[in-house]
mmCIF file of C-alpha atoms in Angstrom:
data_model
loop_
_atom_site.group_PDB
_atom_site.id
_atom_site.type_symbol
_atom_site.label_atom_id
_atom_site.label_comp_id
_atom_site.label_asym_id
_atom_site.label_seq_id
_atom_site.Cartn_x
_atom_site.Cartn_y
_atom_site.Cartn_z
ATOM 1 C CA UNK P 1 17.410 43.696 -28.681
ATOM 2 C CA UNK P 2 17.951 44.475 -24.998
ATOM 3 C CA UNK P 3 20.750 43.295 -22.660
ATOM 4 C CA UNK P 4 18.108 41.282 -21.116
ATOM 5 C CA UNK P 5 17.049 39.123 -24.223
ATOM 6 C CA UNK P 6 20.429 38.772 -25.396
ATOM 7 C CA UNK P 7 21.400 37.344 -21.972
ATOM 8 C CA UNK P 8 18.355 35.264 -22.022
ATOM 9 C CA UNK P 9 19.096 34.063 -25.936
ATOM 10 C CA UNK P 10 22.434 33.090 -24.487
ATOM 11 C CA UNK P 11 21.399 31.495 -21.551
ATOM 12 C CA UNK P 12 19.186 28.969 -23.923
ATOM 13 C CA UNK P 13 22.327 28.655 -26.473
ATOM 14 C CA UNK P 14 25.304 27.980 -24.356
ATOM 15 C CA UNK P 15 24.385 24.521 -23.297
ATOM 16 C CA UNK P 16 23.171 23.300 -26.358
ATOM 17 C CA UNK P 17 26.635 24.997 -27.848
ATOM 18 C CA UNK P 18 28.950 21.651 -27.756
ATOM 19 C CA UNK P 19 26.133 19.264 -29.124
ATOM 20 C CA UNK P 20 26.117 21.624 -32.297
ATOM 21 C CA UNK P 21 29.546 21.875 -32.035
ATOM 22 C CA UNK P 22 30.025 17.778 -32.743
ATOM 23 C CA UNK P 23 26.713 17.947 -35.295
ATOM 24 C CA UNK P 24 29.101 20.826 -37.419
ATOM 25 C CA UNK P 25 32.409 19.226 -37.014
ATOM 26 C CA UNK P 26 30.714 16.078 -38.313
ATOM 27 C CA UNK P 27 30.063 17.485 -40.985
ATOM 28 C CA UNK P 28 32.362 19.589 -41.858
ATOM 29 C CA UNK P 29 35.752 18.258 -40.700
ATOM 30 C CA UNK P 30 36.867 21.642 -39.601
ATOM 31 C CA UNK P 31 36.838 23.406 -36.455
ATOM 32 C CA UNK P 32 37.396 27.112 -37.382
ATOM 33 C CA UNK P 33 33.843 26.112 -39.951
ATOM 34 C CA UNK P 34 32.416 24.255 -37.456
ATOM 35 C CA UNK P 35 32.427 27.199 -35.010
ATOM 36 C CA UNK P 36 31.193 29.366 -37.546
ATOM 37 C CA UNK P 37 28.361 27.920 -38.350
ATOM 38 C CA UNK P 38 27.594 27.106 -34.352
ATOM 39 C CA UNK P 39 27.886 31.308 -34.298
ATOM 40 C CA UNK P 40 25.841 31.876 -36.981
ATOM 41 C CA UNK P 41 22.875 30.135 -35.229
ATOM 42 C CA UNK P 42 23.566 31.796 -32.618
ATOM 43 C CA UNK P 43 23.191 34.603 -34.493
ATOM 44 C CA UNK P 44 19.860 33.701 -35.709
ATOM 45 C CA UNK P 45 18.650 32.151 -32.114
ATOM 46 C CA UNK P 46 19.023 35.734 -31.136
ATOM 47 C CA UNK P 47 16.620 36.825 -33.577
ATOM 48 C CA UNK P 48 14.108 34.419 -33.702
ATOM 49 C CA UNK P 49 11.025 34.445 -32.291
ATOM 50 C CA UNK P 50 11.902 32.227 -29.566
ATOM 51 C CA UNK P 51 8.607 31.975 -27.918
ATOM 52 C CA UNK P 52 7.285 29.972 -30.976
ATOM 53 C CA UNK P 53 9.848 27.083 -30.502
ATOM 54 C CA UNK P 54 8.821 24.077 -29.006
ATOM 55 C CA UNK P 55 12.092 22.093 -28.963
ATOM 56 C CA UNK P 56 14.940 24.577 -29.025
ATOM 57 C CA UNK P 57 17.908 21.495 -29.243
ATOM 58 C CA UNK P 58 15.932 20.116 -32.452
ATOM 59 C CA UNK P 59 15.244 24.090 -33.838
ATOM 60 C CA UNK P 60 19.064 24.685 -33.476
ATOM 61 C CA UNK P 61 20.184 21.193 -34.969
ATOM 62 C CA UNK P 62 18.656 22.033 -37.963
ATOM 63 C CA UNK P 63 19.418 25.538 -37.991
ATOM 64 C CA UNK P 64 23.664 23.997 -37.920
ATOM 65 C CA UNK P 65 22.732 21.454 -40.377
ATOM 66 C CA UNK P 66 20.836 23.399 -43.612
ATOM 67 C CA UNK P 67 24.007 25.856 -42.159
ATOM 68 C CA UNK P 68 26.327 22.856 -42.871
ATOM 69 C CA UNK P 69 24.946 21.561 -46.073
ATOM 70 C CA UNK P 70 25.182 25.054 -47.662
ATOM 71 C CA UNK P 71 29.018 25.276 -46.285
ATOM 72 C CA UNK P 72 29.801 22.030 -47.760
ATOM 73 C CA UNK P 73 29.031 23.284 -51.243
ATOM 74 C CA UNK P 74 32.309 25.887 -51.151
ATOM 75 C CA UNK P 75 34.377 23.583 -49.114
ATOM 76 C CA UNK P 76 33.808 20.948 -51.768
ATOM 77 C CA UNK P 77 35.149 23.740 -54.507
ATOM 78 C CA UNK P 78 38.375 24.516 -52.239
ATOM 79 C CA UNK P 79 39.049 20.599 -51.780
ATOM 80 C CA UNK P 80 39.123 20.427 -54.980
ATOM 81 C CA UNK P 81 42.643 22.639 -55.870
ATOM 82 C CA UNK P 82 43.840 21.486 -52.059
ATOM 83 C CA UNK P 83 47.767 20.199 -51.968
ATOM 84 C CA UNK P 84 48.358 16.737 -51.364
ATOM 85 C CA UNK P 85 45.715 14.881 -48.847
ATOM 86 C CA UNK P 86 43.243 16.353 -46.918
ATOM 87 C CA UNK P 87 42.785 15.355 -43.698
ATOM 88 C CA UNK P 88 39.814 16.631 -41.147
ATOM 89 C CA UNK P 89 41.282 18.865 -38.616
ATOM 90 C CA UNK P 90 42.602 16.808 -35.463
ATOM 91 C CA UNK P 91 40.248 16.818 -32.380
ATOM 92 C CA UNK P 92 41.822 15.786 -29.132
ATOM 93 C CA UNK P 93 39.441 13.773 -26.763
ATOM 94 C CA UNK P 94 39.757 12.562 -23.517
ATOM 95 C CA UNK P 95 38.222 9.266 -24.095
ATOM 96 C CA UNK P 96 38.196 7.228 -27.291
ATOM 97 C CA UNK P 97 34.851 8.520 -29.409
ATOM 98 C CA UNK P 98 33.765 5.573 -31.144
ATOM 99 C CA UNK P 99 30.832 7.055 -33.507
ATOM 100 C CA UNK P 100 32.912 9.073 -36.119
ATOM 101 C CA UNK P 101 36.659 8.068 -35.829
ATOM 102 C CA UNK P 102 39.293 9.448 -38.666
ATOM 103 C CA UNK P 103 38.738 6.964 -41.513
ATOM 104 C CA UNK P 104 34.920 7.557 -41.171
ATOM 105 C CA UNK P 105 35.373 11.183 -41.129
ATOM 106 C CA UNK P 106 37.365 10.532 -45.037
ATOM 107 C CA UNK P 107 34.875 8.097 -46.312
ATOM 108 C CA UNK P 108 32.204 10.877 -45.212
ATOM 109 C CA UNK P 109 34.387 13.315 -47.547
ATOM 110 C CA UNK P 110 33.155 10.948 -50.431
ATOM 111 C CA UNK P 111 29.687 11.360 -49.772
ATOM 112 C CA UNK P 112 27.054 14.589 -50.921
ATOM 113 C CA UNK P 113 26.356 16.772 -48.413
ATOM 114 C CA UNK P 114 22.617 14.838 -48.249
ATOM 115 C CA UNK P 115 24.134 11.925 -47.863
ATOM 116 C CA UNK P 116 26.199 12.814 -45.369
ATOM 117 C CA UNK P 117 23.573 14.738 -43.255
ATOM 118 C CA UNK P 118 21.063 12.173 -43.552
ATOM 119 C CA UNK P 119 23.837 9.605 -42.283
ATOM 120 C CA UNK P 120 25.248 11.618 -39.072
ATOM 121 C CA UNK P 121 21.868 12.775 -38.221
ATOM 122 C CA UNK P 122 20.092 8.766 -38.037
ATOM 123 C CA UNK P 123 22.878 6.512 -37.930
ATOM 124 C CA UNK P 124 25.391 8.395 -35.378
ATOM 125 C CA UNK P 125 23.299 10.992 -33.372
ATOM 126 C CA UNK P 126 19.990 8.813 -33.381
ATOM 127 C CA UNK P 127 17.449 10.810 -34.646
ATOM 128 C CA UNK P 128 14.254 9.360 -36.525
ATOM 129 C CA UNK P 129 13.988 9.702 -40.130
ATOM 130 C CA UNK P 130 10.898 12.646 -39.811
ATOM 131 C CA UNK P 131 13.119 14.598 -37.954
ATOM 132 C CA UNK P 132 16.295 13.679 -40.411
ATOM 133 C CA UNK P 133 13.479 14.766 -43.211
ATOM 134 C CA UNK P 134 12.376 18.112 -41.574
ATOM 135 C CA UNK P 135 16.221 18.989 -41.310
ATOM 136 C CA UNK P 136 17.207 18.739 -44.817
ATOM 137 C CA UNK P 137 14.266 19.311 -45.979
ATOM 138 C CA UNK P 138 13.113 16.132 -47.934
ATOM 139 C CA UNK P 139 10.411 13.334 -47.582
ATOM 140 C CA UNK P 140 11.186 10.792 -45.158
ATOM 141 C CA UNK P 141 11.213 8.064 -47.782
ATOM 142 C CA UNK P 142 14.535 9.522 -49.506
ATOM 143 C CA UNK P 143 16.106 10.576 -46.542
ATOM 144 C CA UNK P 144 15.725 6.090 -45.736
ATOM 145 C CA UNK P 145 17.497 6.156 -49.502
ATOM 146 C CA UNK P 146 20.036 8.609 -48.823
ATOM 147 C CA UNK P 147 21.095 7.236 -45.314
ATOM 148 C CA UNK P 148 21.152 3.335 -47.105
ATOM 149 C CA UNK P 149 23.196 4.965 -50.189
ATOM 150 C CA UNK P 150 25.526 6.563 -47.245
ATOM 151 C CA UNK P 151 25.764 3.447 -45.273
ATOM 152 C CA UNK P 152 26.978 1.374 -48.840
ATOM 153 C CA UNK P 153 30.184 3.641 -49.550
ATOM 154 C CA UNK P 154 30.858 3.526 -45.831
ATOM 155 C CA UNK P 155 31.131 0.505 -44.434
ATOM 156 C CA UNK P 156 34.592 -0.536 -44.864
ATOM 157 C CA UNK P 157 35.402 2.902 -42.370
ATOM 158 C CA UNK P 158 33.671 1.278 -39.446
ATOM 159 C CA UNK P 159 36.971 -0.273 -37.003
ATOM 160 C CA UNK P 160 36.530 -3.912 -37.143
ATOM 161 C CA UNK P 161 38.435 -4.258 -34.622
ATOM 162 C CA UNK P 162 38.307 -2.577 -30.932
ATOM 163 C CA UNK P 163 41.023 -1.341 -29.675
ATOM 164 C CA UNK P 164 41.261 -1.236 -25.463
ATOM 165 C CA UNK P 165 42.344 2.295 -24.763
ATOM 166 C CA UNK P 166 45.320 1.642 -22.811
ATOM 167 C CA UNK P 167 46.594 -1.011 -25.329
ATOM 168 C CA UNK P 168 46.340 2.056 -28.210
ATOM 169 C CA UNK P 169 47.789 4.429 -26.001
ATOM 170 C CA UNK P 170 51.479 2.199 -24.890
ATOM 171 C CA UNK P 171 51.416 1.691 -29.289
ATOM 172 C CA UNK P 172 51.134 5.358 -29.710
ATOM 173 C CA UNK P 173 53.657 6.316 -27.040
ATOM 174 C CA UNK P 174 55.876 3.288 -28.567
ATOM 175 C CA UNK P 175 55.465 4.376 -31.729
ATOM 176 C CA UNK P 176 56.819 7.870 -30.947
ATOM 177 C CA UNK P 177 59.708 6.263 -29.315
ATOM 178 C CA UNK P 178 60.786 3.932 -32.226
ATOM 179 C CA UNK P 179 60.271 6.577 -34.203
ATOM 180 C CA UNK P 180 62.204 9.243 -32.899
ATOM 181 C CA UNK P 181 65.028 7.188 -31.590
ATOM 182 C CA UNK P 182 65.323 5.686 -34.878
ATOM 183 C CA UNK P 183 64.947 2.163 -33.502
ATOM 184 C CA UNK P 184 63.465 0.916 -36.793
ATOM 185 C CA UNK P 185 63.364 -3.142 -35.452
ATOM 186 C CA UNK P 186 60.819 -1.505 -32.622
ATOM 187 C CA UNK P 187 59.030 0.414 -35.595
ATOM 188 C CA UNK P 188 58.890 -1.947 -37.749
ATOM 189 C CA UNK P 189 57.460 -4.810 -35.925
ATOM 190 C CA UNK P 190 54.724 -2.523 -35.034
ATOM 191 C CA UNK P 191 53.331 -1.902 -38.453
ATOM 192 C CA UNK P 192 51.344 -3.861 -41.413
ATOM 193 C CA UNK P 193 52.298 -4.972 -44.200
ATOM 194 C CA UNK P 194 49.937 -2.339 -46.502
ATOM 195 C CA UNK P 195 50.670 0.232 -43.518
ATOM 196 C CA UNK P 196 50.375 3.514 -45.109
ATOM 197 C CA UNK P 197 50.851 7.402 -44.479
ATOM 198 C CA UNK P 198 49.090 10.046 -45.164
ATOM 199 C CA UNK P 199 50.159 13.760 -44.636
ATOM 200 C CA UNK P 200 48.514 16.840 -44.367
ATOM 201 C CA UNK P 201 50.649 20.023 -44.935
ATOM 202 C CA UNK P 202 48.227 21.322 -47.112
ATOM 203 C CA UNK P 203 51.088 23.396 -49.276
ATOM 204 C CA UNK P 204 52.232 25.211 -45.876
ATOM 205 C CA UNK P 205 54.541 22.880 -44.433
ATOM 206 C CA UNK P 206 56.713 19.783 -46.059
ATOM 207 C CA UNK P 207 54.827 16.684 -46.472
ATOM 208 C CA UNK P 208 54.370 14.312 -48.766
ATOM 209 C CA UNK P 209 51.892 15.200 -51.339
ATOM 210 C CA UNK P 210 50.435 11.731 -52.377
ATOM 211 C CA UNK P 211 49.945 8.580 -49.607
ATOM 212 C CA UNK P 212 53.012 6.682 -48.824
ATOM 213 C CA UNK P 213 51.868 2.926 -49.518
ATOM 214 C CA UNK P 214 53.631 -0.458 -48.347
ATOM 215 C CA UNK P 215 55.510 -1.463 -45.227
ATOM 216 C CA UNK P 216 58.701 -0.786 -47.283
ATOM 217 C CA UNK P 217 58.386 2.737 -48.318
ATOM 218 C CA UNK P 218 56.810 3.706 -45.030
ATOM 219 C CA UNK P 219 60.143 2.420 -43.268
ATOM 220 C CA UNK P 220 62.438 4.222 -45.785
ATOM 221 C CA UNK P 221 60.561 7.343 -44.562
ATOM 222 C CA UNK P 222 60.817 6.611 -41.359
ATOM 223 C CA UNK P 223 64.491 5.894 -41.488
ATOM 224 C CA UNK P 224 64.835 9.262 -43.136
ATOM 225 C CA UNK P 225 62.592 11.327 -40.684
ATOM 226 C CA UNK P 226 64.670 9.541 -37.433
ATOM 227 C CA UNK P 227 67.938 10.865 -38.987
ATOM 228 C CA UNK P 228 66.385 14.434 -38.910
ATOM 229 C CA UNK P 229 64.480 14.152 -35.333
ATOM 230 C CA UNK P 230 67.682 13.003 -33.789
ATOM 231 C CA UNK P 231 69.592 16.099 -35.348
ATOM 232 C CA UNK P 232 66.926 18.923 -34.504
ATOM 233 C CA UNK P 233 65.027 17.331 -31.903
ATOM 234 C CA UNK P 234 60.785 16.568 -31.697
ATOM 235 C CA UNK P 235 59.403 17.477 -28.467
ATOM 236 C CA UNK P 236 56.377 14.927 -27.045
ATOM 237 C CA UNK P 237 53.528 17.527 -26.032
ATOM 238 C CA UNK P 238 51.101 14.822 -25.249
ATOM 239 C CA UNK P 239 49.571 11.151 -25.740
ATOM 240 C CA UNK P 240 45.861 10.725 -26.637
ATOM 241 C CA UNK P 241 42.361 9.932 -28.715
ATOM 242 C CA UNK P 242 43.157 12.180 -32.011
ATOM 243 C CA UNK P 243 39.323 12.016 -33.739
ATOM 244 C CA UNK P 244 38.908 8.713 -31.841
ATOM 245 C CA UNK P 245 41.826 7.222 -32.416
ATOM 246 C CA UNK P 246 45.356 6.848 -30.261
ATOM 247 C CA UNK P 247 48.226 9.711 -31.385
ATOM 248 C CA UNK P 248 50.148 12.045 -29.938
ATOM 249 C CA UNK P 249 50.588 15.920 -30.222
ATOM 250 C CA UNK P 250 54.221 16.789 -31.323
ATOM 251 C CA UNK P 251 56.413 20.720 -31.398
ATOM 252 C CA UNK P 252 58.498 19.725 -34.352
ATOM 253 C CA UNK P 253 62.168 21.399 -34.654
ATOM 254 C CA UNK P 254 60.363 24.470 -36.907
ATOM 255 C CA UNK P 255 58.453 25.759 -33.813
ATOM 256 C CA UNK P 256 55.431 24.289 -35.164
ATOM 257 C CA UNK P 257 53.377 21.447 -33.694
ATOM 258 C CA UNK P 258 51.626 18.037 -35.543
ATOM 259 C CA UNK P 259 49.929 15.349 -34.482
ATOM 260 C CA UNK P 260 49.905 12.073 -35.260
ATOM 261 C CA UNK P 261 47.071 9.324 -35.226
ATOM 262 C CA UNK P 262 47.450 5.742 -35.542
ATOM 263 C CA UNK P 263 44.353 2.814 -37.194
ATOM 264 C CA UNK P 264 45.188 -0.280 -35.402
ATOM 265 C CA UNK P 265 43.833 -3.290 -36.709
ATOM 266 C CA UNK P 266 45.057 -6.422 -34.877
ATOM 267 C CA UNK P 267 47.278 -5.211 -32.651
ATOM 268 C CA UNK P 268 49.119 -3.955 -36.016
ATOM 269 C CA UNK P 269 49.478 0.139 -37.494
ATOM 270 C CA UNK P 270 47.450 0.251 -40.894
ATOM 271 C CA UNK P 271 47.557 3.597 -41.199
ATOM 272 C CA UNK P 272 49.125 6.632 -40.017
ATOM 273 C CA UNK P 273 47.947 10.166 -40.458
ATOM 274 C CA UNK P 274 50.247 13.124 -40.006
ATOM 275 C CA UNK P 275 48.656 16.631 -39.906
ATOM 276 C CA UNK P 276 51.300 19.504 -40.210
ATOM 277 C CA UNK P 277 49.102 22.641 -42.013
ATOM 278 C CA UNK P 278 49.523 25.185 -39.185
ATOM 279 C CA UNK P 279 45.691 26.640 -40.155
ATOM 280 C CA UNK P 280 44.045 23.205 -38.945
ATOM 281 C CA UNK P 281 46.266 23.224 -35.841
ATOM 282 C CA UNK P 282 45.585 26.387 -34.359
ATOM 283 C CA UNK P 283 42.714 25.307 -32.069
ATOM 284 C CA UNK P 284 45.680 22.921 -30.207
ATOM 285 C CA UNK P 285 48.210 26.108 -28.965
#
């Protein structure tokens, strides 16, 4: 291949890059996959026969997908011997992203890779169910079946309730505060009663290695974490959307950073998810 075509290959690719960048992470939950598979059909663009394709957006979509689908097979296999919860790695946006927000992005986890594919590709990016079928390679009647079955185990993911983006960004600043002050009245008040925590250190950093359930347990934890924030300090990097939903980025006292994402339903914290494995965190330095 000359300079030439490479350059030209590119020069087709790059702008399409961060539309198969969201299709991969979709699907994958990871960034470091999610770019690999974006490569790889890169890879391929290069040496296709690029004169032949009609629709270069829909040629590379499901180039990333059958790419994803076969992915999903081995990350299913290392999920399985994973320590304590997994959580998708943490994707800082500018604006809240309301079509796949953190509790979607689990109950996708529960899904087969068809499923999930067939879900993402109608339901979230808006494609028809021929084109879903001639990406994952199925007729268009079981692709209908597969995106139904996916809608079924989903539903209770979808946020009931909007939160305005300034309202979500004052709780997660406040909830920093409260919680690194140790002002647990401030805390407290801002969390439900089945609030719950779950923490991803993935067996390379301390963290709880089963949810923390109940308003009572997740205050106990709290009390214990302020104690060791005020004694080695927690350093606010930023405030923002964390895979749609309000958090903050945090350097902990180990040198390390975490962030921190909070599911607000009713004004109220249902949910907070903690990712400290430095491998999912990399992409944030």
């Amino acid at each position: 291949m000359t300079p030439a075509t490479q350059a030209e290959a590119a020069a087709s690719f790059d702008p399409l890059r961060p539309k198969l960048m969201r299709v991969a992470y979709r699907m994958l939950g990871s960034v470091a996959d999610a770019e690999d598979m974006v490569q790889e059909a890169f890879i391929r663009w290069m040496g296709a026969d690029r004169a032949t394709v009609r629709e270069p957006e829909a040629f590379l979509r499901r180039t990333v997908t059958r790419l994803c689908l076969d992915q999903l097979k081995s990350a299913r296999r290392q999920r399985e011997t994973y320590v304590g919860p997994w959580l998708p790695d943490p994707v800082v946006e500018e604006e809240e992203e309301e079509d796949v927000t953190l509790p979607l992005l689990l109950a996708l986890e529960r899904l087969s890779p068809l499923e999930r594919a067939a879900f993402l590709l109608h339901d979230v990016f808006g494609l028809s169910f021929e084109e879903v079928a001639a990406t994952v390679q199925r007729d268009t009647a079981a692709c209908r079946q597969l995106a139904a079955r996916a809608r079924t185990h989903i539903r209770e993911a979808r946020p009931r309730f909007h939160v305005e983006k300034e309202r979500g960004l004052e709780l997660a600043e406040a909830f920093f505060t409260a919680s690194r002050s140790g002002d647990m009245n401030a805390l407290g008040a801002m969390l439900a009663a089945d609030v719950s925590i779950h923490a991803d250190g993935g067996g390379k950093r301390p963290a709880a290695t089963v949810p923390i359930l109940g308003l009572d347990a997740v205050m106990k934890v709290h009390e214990k974490l302020a104690a060791l924030f005020q004694a080695n300090g927690s350093k606010l990097l930023r405030v923002g959307f964390l895979n749609g939903l309000p958090g903050f980025i945090t350097m902990e006292a180990d040198g390390e950073i975490q962030t921190t994402a909070l599911y607000i339903e009713g004004g109220k914290v249902v949910a907070i998810y903690v990712v400290r494995n430095p491998d999912k965190l990399r992409h944030l330095h």
